[in-house]
Amino acid sequence: MEERHEWEDIGQKIYSLAGKLFPINRSITGNGVRETLALIKEIFPGLMIHEIPSGTEVFDWTVPKEWNVRDAYIECPDGRRIAEFKKNNLHLVGYSVPTDKSMTLEELQAHLHSLPEKPEAIPYVTSYYEERFGFCLAHSERAKLQDGNYRVFIDSELTDGSLAYGEIIIPGESRREIFWSSYICHPSMANNELSGPCLAAYLAKWIAGSPCRFTHRVIFVPETIGAIAYLSRNIEAMKENVTAGFNLSCIGDRGHFSYIASRYGNTLADKAAKSVLRFLDPEYVSYSFLYRGSDERQYNAPGVDLPVCCLTRTKFGRYPEYHTSEDDMNFITPEALGGAFALCREIAESLDANRRYRVKILCEPQMSQRGLYPTMSKRGAAWQTRSMMNFIAYCDGTNDLFDISGIIGEPATRLADYAEVLSDAGLIEEAEESE
Amino acid sequence: MEERHEWEDIGQKIYSLAGKLFPINRSITGNGVRETLALIKEIFPGLMIHEIPSGTEVFDWTVPKEWNVRDAYIECPDGRRIAEFKKNNLHLVGYSVPTDKSMTLEELQAHLHSLPEKPEAIPYVTSYYEERFGFCLAHSERAKLQDGNYRVFIDSELTDGSLAYGEIIIPGESRREIFWSSYICHPSMANNELSGPCLAAYLAKWIAGSPCRFTHRVIFVPETIGAIAYLSRNIEAMKENVTAGFNLSCIGDRGHFSYIASRYGNTLADKAAKSVLRFLDPEYVSYSFLYRGSDERQYNAPGVDLPVCCLTRTKFGRYPEYHTSEDDMNFITPEALGGAFALCREIAESLDANRRYRVKILCEPQMSQRGLYPTMSKRGAAWQTRSMMNFIAYCDGTNDLFDISGIIGEPATRLADYAEVLSDAGLIEEAEESE
Amino acid sequence: MEERHEWEDIGQKIYSLAGKLFPINRSITGNGVRETLALIKEIFPGLMIHEIPSGTEVFDWTVPKEWNVRDAYIECPDGRRIAEFKKNNLHLVGYSVPTDKSMTLEELQAHLHSLPEKPEAIPYVTSYYEERFGFCLAHSERAKLQDGNYRVFIDSELTDGSLAYGEIIIPGESRREIFWSSYICHPSMANNELSGPCLAAYLAKWIAGSPCRFTHRVIFVPETIGAIAYLSRNIEAMKENVTAGFNLSCIGDRGHFSYIASRYGNTLADKAAKSVLRFLDPEYVSYSFLYRGSDERQYNAPGVDLPVCCLTRTKFGRYPEYHTSEDDMNFITPEALGGAFALCREIAESLDANRRYRVKILCEPQMSQRGLYPTMSKRGAAWQTRSMMNFIAYCDGTNDLFDISGIIGEPATRLADYAEVLSDAGLIEEAEESE
């Protein structure tokens, strides 16, 4: 019960952070990213902020110009302003070039985006690599537009600048790393994307407060170009050290958890994620790598080959509010964010506890003599003894905790508890240094 | 038909032996074990009887004091005796300490065991590692007890002595061994346990009369402590030589056969057991190692690592008569015991015949020229030719008889017949020495 | 659409060749085989014709005497001739010895074969390895025979001669070979057998006109004895060079395709066949090697071990017309034969294109910059981009095109197109020489 309260409390904090970040106009570059990082740094002061200049080549890509917006709107023939950037930053197509011109409705239509099937929602549209401009608006509003002369006003800048990203390194006993990735490049949308970085910020805070075997690396990057840029700077160290990694995306809605496998679904990250989800949310949805869409694409690219899977609740593209103004602060909940925190924490704890053990004596040990029979109610005791004997039966030095969890059907964290008790009793030992 | 009669005849003999052993008061030590071994030795004079002194350390355990009982009963306030050991040895809790005292009904109740859900059955209870006493009785009888003064009388001894067990070694051409284990530590119950040791005795008798490639090791030990004690003396030789082993338990009732897998279900013992059961009893029940309960627990412990699975009919704990006075001589049948003998014999024969073969000529051999087309009815002949050609097609030196049995769907013993005919015809040869 | 016309055109040609070959009296030896090969040589002049003398030992077998027939019939008591060889060569049991004798109806019956369950069909019967004679006729005709004196006349010869077969070698860039086998030993039946060799002839013609990486070996042999004889002469070269092989049988009827696996179903031939069939005929039937029946029996024999599977439409023995006069030119169709040609051609093309690729850059490449986004309709373009990105994601040097096809669900030939485009763009390279 207390734990549940703990998750709710954390969920509320994550939700509040998302609320603060929500109004900021993020894109893959620009001051919105910096403001976002500054607010995350308030939660986790150890956050390092890096900048990569426009024009820098990062693998097959080039860091684009920096985009900033002061204002943007469309002035109707009657002088009324619509699609105002200041009212909702989704109104302006991302990377729209500075513009101030008059045009007919027909000319204007070529620059408008709306969703006939969702007439009250503003869609989210960007144009990173082609210089153009455009506005997004509710289809119901668009339908009301009358013939006449429209003024399109966009007070934006597209200039050489830099791409900013944030990085947290929490050293553990070992150089080997657990890696957490989230992205910060979408304007006012809550599930995609604020659920990810806000969860990551509080996860880092918790990790930093717990003694860890593994070093943890937590990053906040613009999606795709940011992940590629980050990899171009860190790939060698990451290939050497990253043991398991998780991309966090769309993880604050009311749906069940989803897991998107790594390229072959066979890494330690996949094993840990599936092992924890099996017990935490038995109805979780499992997707193959063919269903990827976020930065797991880069981490799993051939030659990069990092052991990274993706964790979401309802997967990107699978909920109708995705990439619209309806993915707002009502679409995510503190409870869902708290549950996501619980998932990530249990994955981290499981990985930290994960070892191969070997029984030190031959045949079954005499449990009662050692006071190892649990002292709860008779029926529960019998079950727990059975479960502990099952654990011992597979402590033959070949299985890690996730393997045994899969065989005997107990969560790895419970097996970690058994391992502690049995190690203390001198019955099992670590089979090999896991370092 | 003749074979069926043979099984029935053997089943009758096994049943008779069980009937002789039934009244004896067995426990994990004591004269009941010795009397049991003496009667088995009448069937198989080569049985060797060993004794391990109380107090001997065997891995994590210690051989307990020896327990013997002369008499035990409860005298009711009216002088009537109930729960008389001499009428049914299940009445006395195993390892009950010597006692002669008066007590009220209320005090007595703390020492009584009965089954409300099975009011006519006497339950089976023991207390090996805690010195206490108790009586088991039918719940219907217990319900009739009136207030008053009861005398509890137990004329038992709990003294330093030894743990006895029996061992049969039947040398084969090879030092490699097939291992059969059964246990002899339960008082008057038939399926659990007499079905096992009585079957093992007649199995040993048959093996000794048949020329065998493998050496056979057949043991009769008190469950758990006896198996552990036996392993502590023999583990090195067994790890070197045992090729496949089978623990026999609860194998005389009217149910289908059951198979409990070894730790990973991947040993030659598992392969042989499943291969034979597939054809002998297609509705057999397959249990994972998580459902273990008898001495397969010790043989499969990490570090012991013997290739042993467990064969039963209705598995221990899965029939309501289990561990009660209703597991009596009516609960087992000569037919069921004969069928169990047939199962073990076919497993032994399959293992003995099991080899890898390689065809000596290229392309299909000309069967008719060699007189290898069977001479039975036309339709049967076509089928048998097909089956023999299928066998030849997989005699490529990589498959043993169980592998080919699995691929082509014919019992390994039939394939052994083919192998003999085809070897005699010079068409196949052994791929490698199996020794 | 044009491609469909191409298949229909080819199908028509294959059908016409079958029509020409249909009337010829083939058996495992004799002039019928030579006439058949002569007509195939008209289609493919590079066909080499070989002869192996009667009495030659080929592995476990001996090449039989040569059988030729000039005429055969039964003369009824009323002088009417029935079962005339000249009207349908199925009337004469294959390898019938020369005969000219009178007999009663009762004596005659012992030499007659008919199908009560198919009263209008003439069955197909042979007696290669036992010298005897017989006639096959419609059961309805047999039922009308009256008592009286019958004259059995068979003007055949069974003499030392030779077994003829045809062979085509089409050299490719590599010595490694794709192998195609078909058989020519059945009299007037269309699906079994003319569909196979007629398809093989036109397949060879197409291969010879296309630049190929692999050498192709196409053979036309009498079934069983011919395949064994061929192997006895060529096994060393074939074991060294054959990469994948396909036996073609019963492939001209209206049914779905069928695939009979190689001995373990794990060769490159199996992989290619299943990969192509998955998309070309998703309802194709898959048989294990236990369902073999044609020359795949020899190619997969232990020690021969060639990577050969069998391709059919309705499998031999699975259609009621099989081995009767109803397996005629109406039972096969130009469309079915054209489709079979398409199947074999796609298998050949897939194998030829099959390589392992590795992406040359890290992280996802920028497709638009390189003009690699397809230019068709928007929706199709998105799908094709996704599909191409999926292909790239698995170009990690460990997968061949069939592996990736299996993972991402696109035909290998489409992946070969992607590979060409991406290689030209410098994005991927061959992971290793496949030679």
Short mmCIF file of N, CA and C in Angstrom, two decimals, chain C residues 161-210:
data_model
loop_
_atom_site.label_atom_id
_atom_site.label_comp_id
_atom_site.label_asym_id
_atom_site.label_seq_id
_atom_site.Cartn_x
_atom_site.Cartn_y
_atom_site.Cartn_z
N GLY C 161 20.59 -53.46 -74.18
CA GLY C 161 20.59 -52.21 -74.93
C GLY C 161 21.19 -51.15 -74.03
N SER C 162 20.47 -50.07 -73.84
CA SER C 162 20.99 -49.07 -72.91
C SER C 162 19.86 -48.20 -72.37
N LEU C 163 20.22 -47.45 -71.32
CA LEU C 163 19.30 -46.50 -70.72
C LEU C 163 19.74 -45.12 -71.19
N ALA C 164 18.79 -44.37 -71.76
CA ALA C 164 19.14 -43.04 -72.29
C ALA C 164 18.66 -41.95 -71.33
N TYR C 165 19.43 -40.87 -71.24
CA TYR C 165 18.95 -39.71 -70.48
C TYR C 165 19.52 -38.44 -71.10
N GLY C 166 18.92 -37.31 -70.75
CA GLY C 166 19.37 -36.04 -71.30
C GLY C 166 19.93 -35.14 -70.22
N GLU C 167 20.83 -34.28 -70.60
CA GLU C 167 21.51 -33.42 -69.64
C GLU C 167 21.80 -32.07 -70.29
N ILE C 168 21.51 -31.00 -69.56
CA ILE C 168 21.84 -29.66 -70.04
C ILE C 168 22.71 -28.99 -68.99
N ILE C 169 23.84 -28.45 -69.41
CA ILE C 169 24.67 -27.67 -68.49
C ILE C 169 24.74 -26.25 -69.05
N ILE C 170 24.28 -25.28 -68.29
CA ILE C 170 24.34 -23.88 -68.72
C ILE C 170 25.32 -23.16 -67.81
N PRO C 171 26.53 -22.93 -68.29
CA PRO C 171 27.56 -22.37 -67.40
C PRO C 171 27.19 -20.96 -66.94
N GLY C 172 27.44 -20.68 -65.67
CA GLY C 172 27.27 -19.33 -65.13
C GLY C 172 28.62 -18.76 -64.77
N GLU C 173 28.61 -17.61 -64.08
CA GLU C 173 29.89 -17.02 -63.66
C GLU C 173 30.61 -17.92 -62.67
N SER C 174 29.83 -18.69 -61.93
CA SER C 174 30.39 -19.49 -60.85
C SER C 174 30.27 -20.97 -61.19
N ARG C 175 31.14 -21.78 -60.60
CA ARG C 175 31.00 -23.22 -60.75
C ARG C 175 29.85 -23.75 -59.91
N ARG C 176 29.43 -22.95 -58.96
CA ARG C 176 28.32 -23.42 -58.12
C ARG C 176 27.04 -23.53 -58.94
N GLU C 177 26.24 -24.55 -58.61
CA GLU C 177 25.15 -24.92 -59.51
C GLU C 177 23.77 -24.87 -58.86
N ILE C 178 22.79 -24.53 -59.70
CA ILE C 178 21.39 -24.82 -59.40
C ILE C 178 21.03 -26.04 -60.24
N PHE C 179 20.35 -26.98 -59.61
CA PHE C 179 20.08 -28.27 -60.23
C PHE C 179 18.58 -28.45 -60.41
N TRP C 180 18.17 -28.87 -61.61
CA TRP C 180 16.75 -29.12 -61.89
C TRP C 180 16.64 -30.55 -62.42
N SER C 181 15.74 -31.32 -61.86
CA SER C 181 15.60 -32.71 -62.28
C SER C 181 14.17 -32.99 -62.71
N SER C 182 14.02 -33.72 -63.83
CA SER C 182 12.69 -34.17 -64.23
C SER C 182 12.84 -35.56 -64.83
N TYR C 183 11.73 -36.27 -64.96
CA TYR C 183 11.85 -37.67 -65.39
C TYR C 183 11.02 -37.95 -66.63
N ILE C 184 11.47 -38.92 -67.40
CA ILE C 184 10.87 -39.24 -68.71
C ILE C 184 10.79 -40.75 -68.86
N CYS C 185 9.87 -41.38 -68.18
CA CYS C 185 9.78 -42.85 -68.22
C CYS C 185 8.34 -43.32 -68.16
N HIS C 186 7.37 -42.39 -68.26
CA HIS C 186 5.98 -42.81 -68.20
C HIS C 186 5.37 -42.71 -69.59
N PRO C 187 4.54 -43.68 -69.96
CA PRO C 187 3.83 -43.58 -71.26
C PRO C 187 2.81 -42.44 -71.21
N SER C 188 1.76 -42.54 -71.99
CA SER C 188 0.86 -41.41 -72.22
C SER C 188 0.13 -40.91 -70.97
N MET C 189 0.83 -40.12 -70.17
CA MET C 189 0.20 -39.40 -69.05
C MET C 189 0.79 -37.99 -69.00
N ALA C 190 -0.05 -37.04 -68.66
CA ALA C 190 0.32 -35.64 -68.88
C ALA C 190 0.91 -34.97 -67.64
N ASN C 191 0.19 -35.03 -66.52
CA ASN C 191 0.69 -34.32 -65.34
C ASN C 191 1.86 -35.09 -64.78
N ASN C 192 1.65 -36.38 -64.56
CA ASN C 192 2.75 -37.26 -64.21
C ASN C 192 2.98 -38.14 -65.42
N GLU C 193 3.77 -37.64 -66.47
CA GLU C 193 4.94 -36.91 -66.12
C GLU C 193 5.28 -35.75 -66.99
N LEU C 194 4.56 -35.50 -68.05
CA LEU C 194 5.09 -34.55 -69.05
C LEU C 194 5.22 -33.13 -68.53
N SER C 195 4.42 -32.76 -67.53
CA SER C 195 4.51 -31.39 -67.01
C SER C 195 5.95 -31.06 -66.58
N GLY C 196 6.64 -32.04 -65.96
CA GLY C 196 7.99 -31.80 -65.45
C GLY C 196 9.02 -31.55 -66.53
N PRO C 197 9.27 -32.51 -67.43
CA PRO C 197 10.32 -32.30 -68.43
C PRO C 197 10.02 -31.16 -69.41
N CYS C 198 8.73 -30.94 -69.74
CA CYS C 198 8.41 -29.86 -70.69
C CYS C 198 8.68 -28.50 -70.04
N LEU C 199 8.32 -28.38 -68.75
CA LEU C 199 8.65 -27.17 -68.01
C LEU C 199 10.17 -27.00 -67.96
N ALA C 200 10.88 -28.08 -67.66
CA ALA C 200 12.35 -28.01 -67.53
C ALA C 200 13.01 -27.56 -68.83
N ALA C 201 12.45 -28.02 -69.95
CA ALA C 201 13.03 -27.65 -71.25
C ALA C 201 12.93 -26.14 -71.47
N TYR C 202 11.74 -25.58 -71.20
CA TYR C 202 11.57 -24.14 -71.42
C TYR C 202 12.27 -23.31 -70.34
N LEU C 203 12.42 -23.89 -69.17
CA LEU C 203 13.16 -23.22 -68.12
C LEU C 203 14.63 -23.09 -68.53
N ALA C 204 15.17 -24.18 -69.07
CA ALA C 204 16.56 -24.17 -69.54
C ALA C 204 16.74 -23.12 -70.63
N LYS C 205 15.76 -23.05 -71.52
CA LYS C 205 15.82 -22.09 -72.63
C LYS C 205 15.87 -20.66 -72.07
N TRP C 206 15.06 -20.39 -71.07
CA TRP C 206 15.06 -19.05 -70.47
C TRP C 206 16.38 -18.77 -69.74
N ILE C 207 16.85 -19.74 -68.99
CA ILE C 207 18.10 -19.57 -68.24
C ILE C 207 19.25 -19.27 -69.20
N ALA C 208 19.29 -20.03 -70.30
CA ALA C 208 20.39 -19.86 -71.25
C ALA C 208 20.38 -18.46 -71.85
N GLY C 209 19.21 -17.83 -71.85
CA GLY C 209 19.11 -16.48 -72.41
C GLY C 209 19.33 -15.37 -71.39
N SER C 210 19.55 -15.71 -70.15
CA SER C 210 19.72 -14.69 -69.11
C SER C 210 21.11 -14.85 -68.50
#
